Structures are given as structure tokens and as C-alpha cells.
PDB file of C-alpha atoms in Angstrom:
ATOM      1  CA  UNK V  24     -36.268 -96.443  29.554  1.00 60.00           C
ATOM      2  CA  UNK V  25     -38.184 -99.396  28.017  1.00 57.00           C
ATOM      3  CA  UNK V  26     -35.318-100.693  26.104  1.00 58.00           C
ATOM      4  CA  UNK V  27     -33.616-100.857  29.791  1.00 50.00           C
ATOM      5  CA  UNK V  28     -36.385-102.300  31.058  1.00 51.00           C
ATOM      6  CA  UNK V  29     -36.367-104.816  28.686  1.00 47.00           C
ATOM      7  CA  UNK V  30     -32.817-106.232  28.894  1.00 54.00           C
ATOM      8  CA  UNK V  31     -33.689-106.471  32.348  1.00 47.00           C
ATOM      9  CA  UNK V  32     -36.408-108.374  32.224  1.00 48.00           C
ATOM     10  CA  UNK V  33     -34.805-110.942  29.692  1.00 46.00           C
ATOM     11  CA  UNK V  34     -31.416-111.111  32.134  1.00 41.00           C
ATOM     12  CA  UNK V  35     -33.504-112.109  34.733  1.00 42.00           C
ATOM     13  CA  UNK V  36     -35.007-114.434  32.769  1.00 45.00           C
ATOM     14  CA  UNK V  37     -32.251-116.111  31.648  1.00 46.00           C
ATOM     15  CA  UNK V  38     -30.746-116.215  35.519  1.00 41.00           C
ATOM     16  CA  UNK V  39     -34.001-118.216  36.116  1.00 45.00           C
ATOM     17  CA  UNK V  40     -33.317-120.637  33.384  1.00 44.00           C
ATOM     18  CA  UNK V  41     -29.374-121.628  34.522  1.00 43.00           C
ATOM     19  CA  UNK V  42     -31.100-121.627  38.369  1.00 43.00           C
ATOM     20  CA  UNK V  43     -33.590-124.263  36.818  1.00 45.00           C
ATOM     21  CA  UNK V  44     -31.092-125.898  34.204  1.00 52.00           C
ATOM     22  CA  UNK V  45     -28.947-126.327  37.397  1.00 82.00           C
ATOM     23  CA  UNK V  46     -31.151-127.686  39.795  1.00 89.00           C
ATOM     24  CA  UNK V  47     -32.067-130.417  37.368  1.00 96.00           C
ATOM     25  CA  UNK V  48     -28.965-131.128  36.461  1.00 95.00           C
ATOM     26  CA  UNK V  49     -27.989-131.747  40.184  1.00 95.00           C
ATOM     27  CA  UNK V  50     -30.764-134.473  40.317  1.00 97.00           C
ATOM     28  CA  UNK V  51     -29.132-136.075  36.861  1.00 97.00           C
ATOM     29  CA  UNK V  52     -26.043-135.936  38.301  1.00 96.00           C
ATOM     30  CA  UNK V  53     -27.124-137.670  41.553  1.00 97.00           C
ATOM     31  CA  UNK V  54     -29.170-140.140  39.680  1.00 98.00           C
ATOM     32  CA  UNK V  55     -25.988-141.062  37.606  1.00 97.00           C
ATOM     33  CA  UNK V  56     -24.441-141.551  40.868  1.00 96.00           C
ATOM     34  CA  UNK V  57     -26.899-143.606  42.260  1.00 98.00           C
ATOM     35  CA  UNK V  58     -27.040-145.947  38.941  1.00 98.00           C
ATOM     36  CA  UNK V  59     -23.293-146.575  39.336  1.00 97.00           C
ATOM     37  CA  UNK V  60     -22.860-145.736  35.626  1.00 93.00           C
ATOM     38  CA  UNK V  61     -19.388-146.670  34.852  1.00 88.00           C
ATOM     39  CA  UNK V  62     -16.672-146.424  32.514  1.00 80.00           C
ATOM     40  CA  UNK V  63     -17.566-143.992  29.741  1.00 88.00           C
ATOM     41  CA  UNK V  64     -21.305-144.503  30.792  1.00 94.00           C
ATOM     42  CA  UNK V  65     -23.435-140.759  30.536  1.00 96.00           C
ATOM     43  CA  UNK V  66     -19.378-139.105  30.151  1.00 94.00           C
ATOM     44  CA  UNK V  67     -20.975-136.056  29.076  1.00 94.00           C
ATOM     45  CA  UNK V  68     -23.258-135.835  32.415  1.00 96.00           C
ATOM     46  CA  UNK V  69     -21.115-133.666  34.107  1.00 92.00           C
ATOM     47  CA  UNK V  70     -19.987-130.090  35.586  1.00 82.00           C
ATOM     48  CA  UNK V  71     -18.146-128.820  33.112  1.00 83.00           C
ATOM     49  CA  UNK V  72     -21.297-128.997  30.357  1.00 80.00           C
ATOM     50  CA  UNK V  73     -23.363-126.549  32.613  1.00 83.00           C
ATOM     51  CA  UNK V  74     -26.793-127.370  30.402  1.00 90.00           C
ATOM     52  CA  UNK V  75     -28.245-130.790  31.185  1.00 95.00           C
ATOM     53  CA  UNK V  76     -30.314-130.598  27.533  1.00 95.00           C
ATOM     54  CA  UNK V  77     -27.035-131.142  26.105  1.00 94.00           C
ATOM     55  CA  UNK V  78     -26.950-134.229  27.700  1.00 97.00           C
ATOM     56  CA  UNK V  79     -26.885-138.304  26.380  1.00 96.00           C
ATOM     57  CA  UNK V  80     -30.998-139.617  26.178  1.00 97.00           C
ATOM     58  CA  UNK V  81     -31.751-136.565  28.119  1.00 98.00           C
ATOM     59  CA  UNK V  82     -34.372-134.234  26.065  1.00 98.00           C
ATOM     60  CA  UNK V  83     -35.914-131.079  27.201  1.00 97.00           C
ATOM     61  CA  UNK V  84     -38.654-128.576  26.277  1.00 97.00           C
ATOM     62  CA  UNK V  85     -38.625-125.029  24.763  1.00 96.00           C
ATOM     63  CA  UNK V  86     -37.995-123.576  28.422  1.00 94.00           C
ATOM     64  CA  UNK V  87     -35.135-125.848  29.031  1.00 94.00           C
ATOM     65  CA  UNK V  88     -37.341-128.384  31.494  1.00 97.00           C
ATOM     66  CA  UNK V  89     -35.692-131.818  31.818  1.00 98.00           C
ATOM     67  CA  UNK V  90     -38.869-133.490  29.806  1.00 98.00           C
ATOM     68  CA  UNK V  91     -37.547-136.680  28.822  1.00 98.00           C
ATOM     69  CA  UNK V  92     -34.652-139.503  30.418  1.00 99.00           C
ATOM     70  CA  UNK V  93     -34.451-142.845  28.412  1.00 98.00           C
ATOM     71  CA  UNK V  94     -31.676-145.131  29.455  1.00 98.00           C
ATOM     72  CA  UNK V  95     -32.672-148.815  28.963  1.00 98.00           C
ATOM     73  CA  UNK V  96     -30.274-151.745  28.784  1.00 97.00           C
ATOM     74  CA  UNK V  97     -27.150-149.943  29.807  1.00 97.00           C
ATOM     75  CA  UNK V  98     -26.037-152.307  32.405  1.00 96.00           C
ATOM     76  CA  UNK V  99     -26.667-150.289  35.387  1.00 98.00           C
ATOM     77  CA  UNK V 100     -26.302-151.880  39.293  1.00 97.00           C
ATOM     78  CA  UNK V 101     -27.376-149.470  41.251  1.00 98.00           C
ATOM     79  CA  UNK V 102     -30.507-147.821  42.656  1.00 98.00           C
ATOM     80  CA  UNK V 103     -33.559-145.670  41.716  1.00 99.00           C
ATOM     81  CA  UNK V 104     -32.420-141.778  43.231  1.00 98.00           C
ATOM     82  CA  UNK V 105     -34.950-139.940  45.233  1.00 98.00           C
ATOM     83  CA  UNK V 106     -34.293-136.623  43.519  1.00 98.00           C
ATOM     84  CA  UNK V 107     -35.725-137.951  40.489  1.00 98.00           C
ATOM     85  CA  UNK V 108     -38.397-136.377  41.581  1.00 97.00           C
ATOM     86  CA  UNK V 109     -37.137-133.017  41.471  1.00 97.00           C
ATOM     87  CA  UNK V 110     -37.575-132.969  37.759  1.00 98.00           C
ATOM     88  CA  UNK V 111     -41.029-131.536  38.469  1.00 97.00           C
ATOM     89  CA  UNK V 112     -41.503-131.281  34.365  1.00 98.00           C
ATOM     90  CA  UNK V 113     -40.403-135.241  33.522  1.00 98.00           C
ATOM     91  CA  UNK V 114     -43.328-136.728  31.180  1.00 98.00           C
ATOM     92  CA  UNK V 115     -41.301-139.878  29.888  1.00 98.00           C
ATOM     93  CA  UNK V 116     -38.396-142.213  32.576  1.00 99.00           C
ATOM     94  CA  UNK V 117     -37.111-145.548  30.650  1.00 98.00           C
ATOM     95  CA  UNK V 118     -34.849-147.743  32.873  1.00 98.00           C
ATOM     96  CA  UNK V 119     -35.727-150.580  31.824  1.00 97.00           C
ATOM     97  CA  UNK V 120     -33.362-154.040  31.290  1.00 97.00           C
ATOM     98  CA  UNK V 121     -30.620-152.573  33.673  1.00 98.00           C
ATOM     99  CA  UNK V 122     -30.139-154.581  36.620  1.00 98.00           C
ATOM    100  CA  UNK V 123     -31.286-151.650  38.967  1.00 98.00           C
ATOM    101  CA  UNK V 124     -31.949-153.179  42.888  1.00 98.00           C
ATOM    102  CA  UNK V 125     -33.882-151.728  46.007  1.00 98.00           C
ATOM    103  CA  UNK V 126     -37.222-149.712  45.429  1.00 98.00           C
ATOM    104  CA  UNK V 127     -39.239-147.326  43.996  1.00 98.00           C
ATOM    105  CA  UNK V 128     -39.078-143.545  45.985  1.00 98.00           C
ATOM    106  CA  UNK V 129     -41.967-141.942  47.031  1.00 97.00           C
ATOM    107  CA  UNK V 130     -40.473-139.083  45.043  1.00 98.00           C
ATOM    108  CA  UNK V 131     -41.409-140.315  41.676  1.00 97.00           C
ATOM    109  CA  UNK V 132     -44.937-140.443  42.502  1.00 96.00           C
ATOM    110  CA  UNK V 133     -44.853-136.501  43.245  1.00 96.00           C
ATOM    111  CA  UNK V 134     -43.560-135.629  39.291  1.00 98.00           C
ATOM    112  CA  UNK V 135     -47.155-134.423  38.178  1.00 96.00           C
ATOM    113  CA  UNK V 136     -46.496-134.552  34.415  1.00 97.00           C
ATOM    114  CA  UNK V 137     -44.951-138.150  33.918  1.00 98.00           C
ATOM    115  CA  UNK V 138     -47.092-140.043  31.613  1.00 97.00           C
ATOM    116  CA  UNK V 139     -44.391-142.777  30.938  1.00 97.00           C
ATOM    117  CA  UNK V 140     -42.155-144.575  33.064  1.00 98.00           C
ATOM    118  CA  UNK V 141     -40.863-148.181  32.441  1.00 97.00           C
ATOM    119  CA  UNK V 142     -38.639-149.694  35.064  1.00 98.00           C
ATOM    120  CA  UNK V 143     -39.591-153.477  33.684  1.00 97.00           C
ATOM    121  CA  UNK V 144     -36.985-156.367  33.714  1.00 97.00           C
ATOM    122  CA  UNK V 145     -34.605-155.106  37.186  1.00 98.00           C
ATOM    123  CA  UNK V 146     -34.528-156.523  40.409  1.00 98.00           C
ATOM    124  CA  UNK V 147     -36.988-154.184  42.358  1.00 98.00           C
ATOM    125  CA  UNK V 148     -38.445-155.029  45.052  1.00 98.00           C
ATOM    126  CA  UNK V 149     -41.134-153.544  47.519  1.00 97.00           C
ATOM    127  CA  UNK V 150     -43.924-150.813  47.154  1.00 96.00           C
ATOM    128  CA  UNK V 151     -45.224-149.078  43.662  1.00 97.00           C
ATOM    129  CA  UNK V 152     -46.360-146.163  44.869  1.00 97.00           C
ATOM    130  CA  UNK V 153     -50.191-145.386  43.940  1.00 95.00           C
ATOM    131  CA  UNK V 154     -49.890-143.127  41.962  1.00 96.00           C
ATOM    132  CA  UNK V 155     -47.930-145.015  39.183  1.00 97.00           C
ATOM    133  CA  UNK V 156     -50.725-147.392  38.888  1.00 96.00           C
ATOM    134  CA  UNK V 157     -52.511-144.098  37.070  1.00 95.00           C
ATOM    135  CA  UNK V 158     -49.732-143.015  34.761  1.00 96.00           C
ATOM    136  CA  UNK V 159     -50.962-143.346  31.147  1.00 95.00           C
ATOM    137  CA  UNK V 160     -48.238-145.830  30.329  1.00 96.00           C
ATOM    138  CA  UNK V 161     -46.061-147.477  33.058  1.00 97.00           C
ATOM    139  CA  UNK V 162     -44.725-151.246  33.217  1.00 96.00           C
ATOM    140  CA  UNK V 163     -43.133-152.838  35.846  1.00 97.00           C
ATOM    141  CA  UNK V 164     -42.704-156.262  34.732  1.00 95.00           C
ATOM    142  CA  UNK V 165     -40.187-158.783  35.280  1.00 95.00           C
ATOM    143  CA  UNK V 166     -39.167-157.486  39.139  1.00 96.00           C
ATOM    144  CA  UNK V 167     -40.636-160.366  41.099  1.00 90.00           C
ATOM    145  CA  UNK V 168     -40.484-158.431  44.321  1.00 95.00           C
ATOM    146  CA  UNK V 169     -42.919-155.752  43.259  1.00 96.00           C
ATOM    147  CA  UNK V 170     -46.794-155.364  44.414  1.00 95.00           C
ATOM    148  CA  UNK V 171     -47.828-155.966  41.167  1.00 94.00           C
ATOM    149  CA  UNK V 172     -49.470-158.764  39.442  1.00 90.00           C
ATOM    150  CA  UNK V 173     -52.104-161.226  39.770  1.00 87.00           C
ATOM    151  CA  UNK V 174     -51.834-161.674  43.360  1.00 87.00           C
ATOM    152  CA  UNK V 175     -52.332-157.895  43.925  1.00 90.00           C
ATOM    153  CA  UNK V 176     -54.747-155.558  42.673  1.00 88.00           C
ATOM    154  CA  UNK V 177     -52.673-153.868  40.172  1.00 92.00           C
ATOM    155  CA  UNK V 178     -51.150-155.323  36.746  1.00 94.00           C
ATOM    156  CA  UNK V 179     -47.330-154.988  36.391  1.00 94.00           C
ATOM    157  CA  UNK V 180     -47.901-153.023  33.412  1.00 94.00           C
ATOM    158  CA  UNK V 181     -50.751-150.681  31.623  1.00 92.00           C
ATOM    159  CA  UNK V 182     -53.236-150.985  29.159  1.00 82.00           C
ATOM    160  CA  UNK V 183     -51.450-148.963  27.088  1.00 78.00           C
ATOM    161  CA  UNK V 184     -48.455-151.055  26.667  1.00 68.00           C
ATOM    162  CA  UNK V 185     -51.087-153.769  25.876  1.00 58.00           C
ATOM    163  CA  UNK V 186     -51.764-151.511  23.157  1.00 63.00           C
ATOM    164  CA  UNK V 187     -48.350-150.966  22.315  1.00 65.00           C
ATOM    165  CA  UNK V 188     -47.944-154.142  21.925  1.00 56.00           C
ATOM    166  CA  UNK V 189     -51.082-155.106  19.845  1.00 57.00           C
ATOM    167  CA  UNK V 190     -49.699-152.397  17.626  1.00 54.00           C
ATOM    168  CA  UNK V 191     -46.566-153.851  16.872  1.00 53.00           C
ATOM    169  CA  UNK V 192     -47.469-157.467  16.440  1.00 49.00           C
ATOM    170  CA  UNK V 193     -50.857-157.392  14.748  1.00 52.00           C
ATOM    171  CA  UNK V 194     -52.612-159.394  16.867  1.00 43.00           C
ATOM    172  CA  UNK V 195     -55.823-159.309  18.430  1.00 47.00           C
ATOM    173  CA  UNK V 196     -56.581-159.105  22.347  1.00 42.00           C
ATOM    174  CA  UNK V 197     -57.255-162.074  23.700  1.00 35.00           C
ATOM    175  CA  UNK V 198     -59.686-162.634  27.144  1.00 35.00           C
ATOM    176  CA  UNK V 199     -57.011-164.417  28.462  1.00 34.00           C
ATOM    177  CA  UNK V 200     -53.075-163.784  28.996  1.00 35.00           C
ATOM    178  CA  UNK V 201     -50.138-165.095  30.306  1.00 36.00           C
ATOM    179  CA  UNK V 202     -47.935-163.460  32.907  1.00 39.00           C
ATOM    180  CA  UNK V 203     -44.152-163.277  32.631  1.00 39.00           C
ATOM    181  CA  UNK V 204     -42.754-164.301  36.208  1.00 37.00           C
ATOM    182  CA  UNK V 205     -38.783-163.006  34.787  1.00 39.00           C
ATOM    183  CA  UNK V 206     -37.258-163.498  31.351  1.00 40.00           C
ATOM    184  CA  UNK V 207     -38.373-167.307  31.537  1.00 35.00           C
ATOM    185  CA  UNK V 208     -41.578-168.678  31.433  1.00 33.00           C
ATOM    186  CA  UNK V 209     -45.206-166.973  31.388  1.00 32.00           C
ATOM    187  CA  UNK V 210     -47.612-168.337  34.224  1.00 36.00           C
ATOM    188  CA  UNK V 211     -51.140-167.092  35.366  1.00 35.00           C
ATOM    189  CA  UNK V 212     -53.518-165.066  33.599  1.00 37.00           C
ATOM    190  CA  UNK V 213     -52.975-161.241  33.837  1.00 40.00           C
ATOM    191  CA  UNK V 214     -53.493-158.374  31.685  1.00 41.00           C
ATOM    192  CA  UNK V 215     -49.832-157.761  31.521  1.00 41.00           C
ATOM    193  CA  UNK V 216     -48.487-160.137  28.240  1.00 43.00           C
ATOM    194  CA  UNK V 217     -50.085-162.990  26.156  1.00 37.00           C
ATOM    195  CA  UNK V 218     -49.059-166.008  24.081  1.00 35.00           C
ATOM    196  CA  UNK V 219     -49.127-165.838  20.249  1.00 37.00           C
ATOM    197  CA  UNK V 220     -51.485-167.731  17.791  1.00 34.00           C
ATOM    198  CA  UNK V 221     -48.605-170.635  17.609  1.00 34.00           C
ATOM    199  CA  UNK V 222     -48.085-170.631  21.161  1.00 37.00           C
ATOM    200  CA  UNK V 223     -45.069-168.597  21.314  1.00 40.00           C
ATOM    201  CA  UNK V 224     -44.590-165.925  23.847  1.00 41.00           C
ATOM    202  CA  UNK V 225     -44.508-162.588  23.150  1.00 49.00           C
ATOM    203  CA  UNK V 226     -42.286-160.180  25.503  1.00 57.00           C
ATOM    204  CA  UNK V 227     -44.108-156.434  26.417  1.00 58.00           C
ATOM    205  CA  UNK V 228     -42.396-153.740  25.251  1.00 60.00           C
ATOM    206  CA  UNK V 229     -39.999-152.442  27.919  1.00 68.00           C
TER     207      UNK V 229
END
């Protein structure tokens, strides 16, 4: 009787894990939609390979949770998809250097375990939600049309990636920085990048 009730509890189990593994992959595969990946772009997001953790830059955790989606420079047009947000486990979202338009979705700002997103360098325009502004690490630069920067009250990108960036050039923090208006020229003082000791610029880390 155990033993029965045992290989019943682990087939419901793993019904609840496809039910989960498919409802995530359902917001991949809209998000792949909505970032008109083309050609052989993200082949293998698709129906016929059922479990999204087998998918390109996707990672998951030991429960099959959607954890991790990194997909920088790939040359996407398209937009951000609302049902992002479904992936109610997502700690890390890298987008950045596409050429991704329109704006951020409320929806994003819901995920309660992100800790890292970095949408720098595409065409965004509009509101940040609030919430963003308190992920751990998060940079929006280089999208002009954002409410970032130093006429608003938030910074276009965290003090973490200041860190980050500290890090992985060896150089000290200065009081004052430059900010990056594009991929062209840095500007005004913000907390968001900084010229080097020869008066080079530096680029934060997307």
C-alpha cells in the first residue's frame, strides 16, 4: 500500500513539473515571437522539444524553473513580451545590444526573484517600472527614451554594474562620471559610466 502510494505521489509530481515546464515554455515561445528572432535564431525553441531547460541561453533550476534567459547581441527587432513575467522563478534577463523597440511591461516588475536584468543599448522608450530601480543589478543604458538618467531620479544603471565594472578594469571610483547618451559620446555627470585615467571612455558592462 505504501509502495502504491508512493508512485502516486511521484506521478503527480512529475504531471506538475510538464504543467510548469509547459507554461514557461509558452511564455519563451511568445517572447521569441515577440523578438522576431529569425532565420535559425533560438531553432531549438520550439514544440516539438517539450522541456524549455533544453533550450539555447535558457538555464533552469533543480525543479525545472526557467531561472536564467541571456540573449544579448543577437540582432533582435522586435519587442519586450508581457508574459515574461510569467516566469515567476527568473533571477537573471540579458537583452542587451539587440535593437529591441517599444517599452518595458508592467509584467517584469511582478517576477519577485529577478536580481539581474540588462536591457542596455536598444531603442526603448517610456516608463521603467519602479520596481527595477531595486533589482540588485539592472542597466538600462543607451535607450534615450527611458526615465532614467540625470534628468530623472533614477540612474540608467546600478551600483552594482559600477562594481562590475571597477572589477574588470582596475580602476578606482571616481566622484565624478560621465554619462553615455548612445554608443557615441559621454555627457553629464551620472553614476552610470566614467572616463579612464587617459581620458578614454569606458563602456558599462551590458
Amino acid at each position: 500500500m505504501e509502495l502504491l502510494l508512493l508512485r502516486i505521489i511521484l506521478v503527480l509530481a512529475s504531471l506538475l513539473t510538464i504543467s510548469t515546464t509547459n507554461s514557461e515554455g509558452d511564455a519563451l515561445l511568445d517572447m521569441k515571437l515577440k523578438l522576431k528572432a529569425t532565420g535559425n535564431q533560438l531553432s531549438d525553441w520550439n514544440w516539438r522539444q517539450i522541456n524549455p531547460c533544453t533550450w539555447y541561453s535558457v538555464v533552469c533550476d533543480n525543479n525545472n524553473n526557467v531561472v536564467q534567459v541571456t540573449l544579448p547581441s543577437m540582432g533582435f527587432t522586435g519587442v519586450l513580451s508581457p508574459r515574461i513575467g510569467e516566469l515567476k522563478h527568473l533571477n537573471v534577463l540579458i537583452l542587451s545590444e539587440n535593437h529591441l523597440s517599444g517599452t518595458i511591461p508592467d509584467t517584469l516588475a511582478s517576477i519577485p526573484s529577478l536580481r539581474d536584468i540588462r536591457l542596455a543599448y536598444n531603442n526603448l522608450s517610456g516608463q521603467i517600472p519602479g520596481r527595477l530601480f531595486h533589482v540588485a543589478h539592472y542597466n538600462f543604458s543607451g535607450n534615450s527614451h527611458l526615465n532614467c538618467g540625470p534628468k530623472f531620479h533614477h540612474p540608467c544603471a546600478s551600483h552594482a554594474s559600477y562594481q562590475e565594472l571597477k572589477h574588470d578594469t582596475g580602476m578606482a571610483e571616481p566622484t565624478h562620471g560621465h554619462r553615455r547618451t548612445g554608443r557615441g559620446q559621454w555627457t553629464d555627470p551620472e553614476p552610470e559610466a566614467e572616463n579612464d585615467a587617459s581620458g578614454g571612455s569606458l563602456k558599462l558592462k551590458a
